């Protein structure tokens, strides 16, 4: 946007050169910026700034959604559970990620579908192996605070290439610092917001 504003009209190839990427990487950006009317493209001339400034309004609108309003219930498994019990739990609750907790709700780990597939393929005895061997553990878990904005959660999902984030409330539990798991934000929650935003009946 800034490059087009300052150097436009400018062709996509040159914008890609300035940013040090190949042109095809920018296709979604060009699509968003032209479809939303912020920039326009003219054949053999390039992209130029339209002078409209609605971008901040769109950003402000998107930034209004709160994690607390869109979170789903978390599906948690005790850290003493076996891999077998975790797999059954995942099917029963129809989720793609489970959060492993201690003391009834303090975040210790995350397991995804592929973590479980991997251990099953290894032909280990899943009735004996504890889930905490398989999980991604604290402090390597990407979380989102309950009073944070949904856009930040969406950005974390994209940046870390993961499917879900535990929604947490930091505090002291049984005398030690920890994160209580009170929800989850998945790509499905983010998709729901996108659908809501396009629903003219409610706007
Ligand atoms: P899948 O592995 O089924 O594609 P993900 O992309 O969510 O699902 O998970 C990829 C890897 O990242 C897995 O090893 C998983 O344990 C880990 N992971 C999943 N969610 C998180 C998270 N919120 N924080 C840190 N690691 C995570």
mmCIF file of C-alpha atoms and ligand atoms in Angstrom:
data_model
loop_
_atom_site.group_PDB
_atom_site.id
_atom_site.type_symbol
_atom_site.label_atom_id
_atom_site.label_comp_id
_atom_site.label_asym_id
_atom_site.label_seq_id
_atom_site.Cartn_x
_atom_site.Cartn_y
_atom_site.Cartn_z
ATOM 1 C CA UNK A 1 0.000 0.000 0.000
ATOM 2 C CA UNK A 2 2.782 2.401 1.016
ATOM 3 C CA UNK A 3 4.876 1.497 -2.033
ATOM 4 C CA UNK A 4 1.920 2.068 -4.352
ATOM 5 C CA UNK A 5 1.128 5.368 -2.626
ATOM 6 C CA UNK A 6 4.707 6.613 -2.935
ATOM 7 C CA UNK A 7 5.830 5.142 -6.256
ATOM 8 C CA UNK A 8 2.589 4.425 -8.171
ATOM 9 C CA UNK A 9 1.779 3.769 -10.858
ATOM 10 C CA UNK A 10 4.075 0.808 -10.442
ATOM 11 C CA UNK A 11 3.903 -2.694 -11.887
ATOM 12 C CA UNK A 12 3.580 -5.755 -9.647
ATOM 13 C CA UNK A 13 6.977 -7.058 -10.705
ATOM 14 C CA UNK A 14 8.684 -3.909 -9.398
ATOM 15 C CA UNK A 15 6.741 -4.001 -6.119
ATOM 16 C CA UNK A 16 7.869 -7.600 -5.649
ATOM 17 C CA UNK A 17 11.496 -6.560 -6.334
ATOM 18 C CA UNK A 18 11.318 -3.832 -3.680
ATOM 19 C CA UNK A 19 9.900 -6.293 -1.147
ATOM 20 C CA UNK A 20 12.391 -9.008 -2.111
ATOM 21 C CA UNK A 21 9.726 -11.589 -2.972
ATOM 22 C CA UNK A 22 8.422 -13.188 -6.168
ATOM 23 C CA UNK A 23 5.359 -11.598 -7.687
ATOM 24 C CA UNK A 24 3.112 -14.602 -7.114
ATOM 25 C CA UNK A 25 3.628 -14.261 -3.345
ATOM 26 C CA UNK A 26 1.833 -10.921 -3.493
ATOM 27 C CA UNK A 27 -1.227 -12.204 -5.352
ATOM 28 C CA UNK A 28 -3.483 -12.324 -2.234
ATOM 29 C CA UNK A 29 -2.331 -8.815 -1.222
ATOM 30 C CA UNK A 30 -3.072 -7.375 -4.665
ATOM 31 C CA UNK A 31 -6.447 -9.132 -4.675
ATOM 32 C CA UNK A 32 -7.370 -7.694 -1.273
ATOM 33 C CA UNK A 33 -6.191 -4.170 -2.032
ATOM 34 C CA UNK A 34 -7.826 -3.949 -5.479
ATOM 35 C CA UNK A 35 -11.093 -5.631 -4.453
ATOM 36 C CA UNK A 36 -11.446 -3.337 -1.475
ATOM 37 C CA UNK A 37 -10.871 -0.278 -3.672
ATOM 38 C CA UNK A 38 -7.708 0.994 -1.970
ATOM 39 C CA UNK A 39 -5.621 0.593 -5.104
ATOM 40 C CA UNK A 40 -6.501 0.088 -8.756
ATOM 41 C CA UNK A 41 -4.658 -1.688 -11.538
ATOM 42 C CA UNK A 42 -4.467 -0.505 -15.129
ATOM 43 C CA UNK A 43 -3.020 -2.820 -17.796
ATOM 44 C CA UNK A 44 0.511 -1.817 -18.874
ATOM 45 C CA UNK A 45 0.475 1.068 -16.360
ATOM 46 C CA UNK A 46 0.479 -0.734 -13.053
ATOM 47 C CA UNK A 47 -1.016 -0.225 -9.646
ATOM 48 C CA UNK A 48 -1.937 3.209 -8.376
ATOM 49 C CA UNK A 49 -3.461 4.601 -5.188
ATOM 50 C CA UNK A 50 -7.134 5.586 -5.471
ATOM 51 C CA UNK A 51 -7.015 8.197 -2.767
ATOM 52 C CA UNK A 52 -9.742 6.506 -0.732
ATOM 53 C CA UNK A 53 -8.871 5.923 2.877
ATOM 54 C CA UNK A 54 -11.360 3.382 4.123
ATOM 55 C CA UNK A 55 -8.584 0.992 5.139
ATOM 56 C CA UNK A 56 -8.482 2.246 8.700
ATOM 57 C CA UNK A 57 -12.251 1.768 9.009
ATOM 58 C CA UNK A 58 -12.024 -1.846 7.876
ATOM 59 C CA UNK A 59 -9.102 -2.464 10.222
ATOM 60 C CA UNK A 60 -10.961 -0.836 13.106
ATOM 61 C CA UNK A 61 -14.009 -2.987 12.406
ATOM 62 C CA UNK A 62 -11.962 -6.191 12.277
ATOM 63 C CA UNK A 63 -10.080 -5.223 15.447
ATOM 64 C CA UNK A 64 -13.289 -4.883 17.428
ATOM 65 C CA UNK A 65 -13.932 -8.612 17.878
ATOM 66 C CA UNK A 66 -12.874 -10.017 21.253
ATOM 67 C CA UNK A 67 -11.523 -13.506 21.929
ATOM 68 C CA UNK A 68 -13.965 -13.893 24.801
ATOM 69 C CA UNK A 69 -16.978 -13.498 22.496
ATOM 70 C CA UNK A 70 -15.838 -16.048 19.904
ATOM 71 C CA UNK A 71 -14.003 -18.741 21.843
ATOM 72 C CA UNK A 72 -15.187 -22.360 21.976
ATOM 73 C CA UNK A 73 -15.109 -24.600 25.015
ATOM 74 C CA UNK A 74 -11.705 -26.219 25.514
ATOM 75 C CA UNK A 75 -11.312 -29.986 25.398
ATOM 76 C CA UNK A 76 -8.802 -30.933 28.061
ATOM 77 C CA UNK A 77 -7.112 -34.182 29.040
ATOM 78 C CA UNK A 78 -5.329 -34.852 32.296
ATOM 79 C CA UNK A 79 -1.546 -35.155 32.027
ATOM 80 C CA UNK A 80 -1.762 -38.708 33.400
ATOM 81 C CA UNK A 81 -3.990 -39.904 30.530
ATOM 82 C CA UNK A 82 -2.678 -42.452 28.022
ATOM 83 C CA UNK A 83 -2.355 -41.820 24.289
ATOM 84 C CA UNK A 84 -5.284 -44.221 23.781
ATOM 85 C CA UNK A 85 -7.516 -42.188 26.115
ATOM 86 C CA UNK A 86 -6.514 -38.973 24.339
ATOM 87 C CA UNK A 87 -7.444 -40.421 20.935
ATOM 88 C CA UNK A 88 -10.851 -41.570 22.219
ATOM 89 C CA UNK A 89 -11.387 -38.133 23.738
ATOM 90 C CA UNK A 90 -10.551 -36.442 20.428
ATOM 91 C CA UNK A 91 -13.160 -38.548 18.591
ATOM 92 C CA UNK A 92 -15.808 -38.119 21.282
ATOM 93 C CA UNK A 93 -15.457 -34.361 21.335
ATOM 94 C CA UNK A 94 -14.984 -33.987 17.579
ATOM 95 C CA UNK A 95 -11.949 -31.693 17.869
ATOM 96 C CA UNK A 96 -8.550 -31.548 16.192
ATOM 97 C CA UNK A 97 -6.451 -30.504 19.194
ATOM 98 C CA UNK A 98 -6.473 -31.411 22.869
ATOM 99 C CA UNK A 99 -5.024 -29.423 25.738
ATOM 100 C CA UNK A 100 -3.178 -31.356 28.404
ATOM 101 C CA UNK A 101 -3.698 -29.992 31.911
ATOM 102 C CA UNK A 102 -2.564 -30.501 35.482
ATOM 103 C CA UNK A 103 -4.442 -29.625 38.666
ATOM 104 C CA UNK A 104 -7.718 -29.882 36.765
ATOM 105 C CA UNK A 105 -7.102 -26.978 34.389
ATOM 106 C CA UNK A 106 -3.544 -25.600 34.265
ATOM 107 C CA UNK A 107 -2.025 -25.740 30.791
ATOM 108 C CA UNK A 108 0.863 -28.196 30.387
ATOM 109 C CA UNK A 109 0.703 -29.258 26.734
ATOM 110 C CA UNK A 110 -1.039 -29.474 23.368
ATOM 111 C CA UNK A 111 -1.522 -32.478 21.093
ATOM 112 C CA UNK A 112 -2.699 -32.294 17.517
ATOM 113 C CA UNK A 113 -4.141 -34.982 15.264
ATOM 114 C CA UNK A 114 -0.786 -35.481 13.598
ATOM 115 C CA UNK A 115 1.055 -35.860 16.930
ATOM 116 C CA UNK A 116 -1.264 -38.799 17.649
ATOM 117 C CA UNK A 117 -0.996 -40.260 14.138
ATOM 118 C CA UNK A 118 2.787 -40.162 14.433
ATOM 119 C CA UNK A 119 2.870 -42.131 17.691
ATOM 120 C CA UNK A 120 0.367 -44.676 16.346
ATOM 121 C CA UNK A 121 2.446 -45.189 13.184
ATOM 122 C CA UNK A 122 5.451 -45.887 15.401
ATOM 123 C CA UNK A 123 3.556 -48.988 16.655
ATOM 124 C CA UNK A 124 4.067 -48.049 20.303
ATOM 125 C CA UNK A 125 1.668 -49.483 22.888
ATOM 126 C CA UNK A 126 -0.751 -46.574 23.025
ATOM 127 C CA UNK A 127 -2.493 -48.069 26.075
ATOM 128 C CA UNK A 128 0.723 -47.648 28.058
ATOM 129 C CA UNK A 129 2.325 -44.466 26.691
ATOM 130 C CA UNK A 130 1.375 -41.330 28.642
ATOM 131 C CA UNK A 131 0.137 -38.406 26.586
ATOM 132 C CA UNK A 132 2.768 -36.090 28.073
ATOM 133 C CA UNK A 133 5.466 -37.965 26.080
ATOM 134 C CA UNK A 134 3.770 -36.947 22.847
ATOM 135 C CA UNK A 135 2.601 -33.418 23.588
ATOM 136 C CA UNK A 136 4.151 -30.083 22.728
ATOM 137 C CA UNK A 137 4.832 -28.701 26.186
ATOM 138 C CA UNK A 138 5.087 -25.441 28.082
ATOM 139 C CA UNK A 139 6.755 -22.981 27.634
ATOM 140 C CA UNK A 140 6.565 -23.679 23.878
ATOM 141 C CA UNK A 141 2.807 -23.317 23.633
ATOM 142 C CA UNK A 142 1.360 -20.355 21.797
ATOM 143 C CA UNK A 143 -1.621 -19.048 23.761
ATOM 144 C CA UNK A 144 -4.030 -16.126 23.695
ATOM 145 C CA UNK A 145 -5.414 -14.257 26.696
ATOM 146 C CA UNK A 146 -9.149 -14.210 27.162
ATOM 147 C CA UNK A 147 -9.309 -10.399 27.134
ATOM 148 C CA UNK A 148 -7.239 -10.107 23.935
ATOM 149 C CA UNK A 149 -8.562 -9.263 20.468
ATOM 150 C CA UNK A 150 -9.515 -11.997 17.999
ATOM 151 C CA UNK A 151 -7.330 -10.484 15.285
ATOM 152 C CA UNK A 152 -4.250 -11.184 17.431
ATOM 153 C CA UNK A 153 -5.363 -14.790 17.798
ATOM 154 C CA UNK A 154 -5.841 -15.108 14.026
ATOM 155 C CA UNK A 155 -2.375 -13.648 13.438
ATOM 156 C CA UNK A 156 -0.802 -16.147 15.840
ATOM 157 C CA UNK A 157 -2.557 -19.054 14.086
ATOM 158 C CA UNK A 158 -1.173 -17.870 10.751
ATOM 159 C CA UNK A 159 2.333 -16.931 11.967
ATOM 160 C CA UNK A 160 2.893 -20.205 13.843
ATOM 161 C CA UNK A 161 1.078 -22.396 11.274
ATOM 162 C CA UNK A 162 -1.060 -24.097 13.915
ATOM 163 C CA UNK A 163 -4.746 -24.989 14.039
ATOM 164 C CA UNK A 164 -5.708 -23.852 17.517
ATOM 165 C CA UNK A 165 -4.758 -21.659 20.457
ATOM 166 C CA UNK A 166 -5.642 -22.294 24.089
ATOM 167 C CA UNK A 167 -7.492 -19.307 25.548
ATOM 168 C CA UNK A 168 -5.939 -18.705 28.947
ATOM 169 C CA UNK A 169 -6.153 -16.687 32.110
ATOM 170 C CA UNK A 170 -2.757 -16.215 33.817
ATOM 171 C CA UNK A 171 -2.636 -16.490 37.576
ATOM 172 C CA UNK A 172 -1.336 -18.336 40.618
ATOM 173 C CA UNK A 173 -2.675 -21.827 41.021
ATOM 174 C CA UNK A 174 -1.697 -24.010 43.998
ATOM 175 C CA UNK A 175 1.036 -21.507 44.783
ATOM 176 C CA UNK A 176 2.664 -21.525 41.355
ATOM 177 C CA UNK A 177 2.324 -19.323 38.321
ATOM 178 C CA UNK A 178 0.302 -20.913 35.562
ATOM 179 C CA UNK A 179 -2.183 -20.491 32.738
ATOM 180 C CA UNK A 180 -5.716 -21.674 33.352
ATOM 181 C CA UNK A 181 -7.317 -22.989 30.141
ATOM 182 C CA UNK A 182 -10.764 -21.492 29.686
ATOM 183 C CA UNK A 183 -11.361 -21.887 25.956
ATOM 184 C CA UNK A 184 -9.929 -22.420 22.506
ATOM 185 C CA UNK A 185 -9.724 -20.398 19.314
ATOM 186 C CA UNK A 186 -9.467 -22.450 16.138
ATOM 187 C CA UNK A 187 -9.454 -21.621 12.461
ATOM 188 C CA UNK A 188 -13.178 -22.443 12.532
ATOM 189 C CA UNK A 189 -13.855 -19.589 14.970
ATOM 190 C CA UNK A 190 -12.007 -17.189 12.704
ATOM 191 C CA UNK A 191 -13.981 -18.438 9.682
ATOM 192 C CA UNK A 192 -17.223 -17.763 11.594
ATOM 193 C CA UNK A 193 -16.232 -14.127 12.041
ATOM 194 C CA UNK A 194 -15.474 -13.831 8.337
ATOM 195 C CA UNK A 195 -18.938 -15.226 7.533
ATOM 196 C CA UNK A 196 -20.528 -12.849 10.038
ATOM 197 C CA UNK A 197 -18.719 -9.883 8.497
ATOM 198 C CA UNK A 198 -20.153 -10.728 5.076
ATOM 199 C CA UNK A 199 -23.671 -11.229 6.413
ATOM 200 C CA UNK A 200 -25.437 -8.033 5.328
ATOM 201 C CA UNK A 201 -28.522 -8.973 7.339
ATOM 202 C CA UNK A 202 -26.743 -8.284 10.613
ATOM 203 C CA UNK A 203 -24.715 -5.225 9.666
HETATM 204 P P1 LIG B 1 -1.609 -30.916 12.851
HETATM 205 O O1 LIG B 1 -0.303 -31.402 13.404
HETATM 206 O O2 LIG B 1 -2.725 -31.928 13.032
HETATM 207 O O3 LIG B 1 -1.526 -30.368 11.468
HETATM 208 P P2 LIG B 1 -1.267 -28.318 14.136
HETATM 209 O O4 LIG B 1 -0.793 -27.642 12.878
HETATM 210 O O5 LIG B 1 -2.165 -27.550 15.049
HETATM 211 O O6 LIG B 1 -2.046 -29.653 13.798
HETATM 212 O O7 LIG B 1 0.003 -28.777 14.984
HETATM 213 C C1 LIG B 1 1.312 -28.821 14.473
HETATM 214 C C2 LIG B 1 2.295 -29.024 15.614
HETATM 215 O O8 LIG B 1 2.252 -27.875 16.458
HETATM 216 C C3 LIG B 1 1.979 -30.226 16.519
HETATM 217 O O9 LIG B 1 3.168 -30.867 16.886
HETATM 218 C C4 LIG B 1 1.299 -29.611 17.747
HETATM 219 O O10 LIG B 1 1.591 -30.304 18.947
HETATM 220 C C5 LIG B 1 1.890 -28.218 17.780
HETATM 221 N N1 LIG B 1 0.904 -27.221 18.244
HETATM 222 C C6 LIG B 1 -0.423 -27.194 18.016
HETATM 223 N N2 LIG B 1 -0.997 -26.134 18.597
HETATM 224 C C7 LIG B 1 -0.005 -25.463 19.222
HETATM 225 C C8 LIG B 1 0.064 -24.261 20.027
HETATM 226 N N3 LIG B 1 -1.021 -23.538 20.296
HETATM 227 N N4 LIG B 1 1.266 -23.895 20.505
HETATM 228 C C9 LIG B 1 2.394 -24.595 20.220
HETATM 229 N N5 LIG B 1 2.400 -25.727 19.494
HETATM 230 C C10 LIG B 1 1.221 -26.157 18.990
#
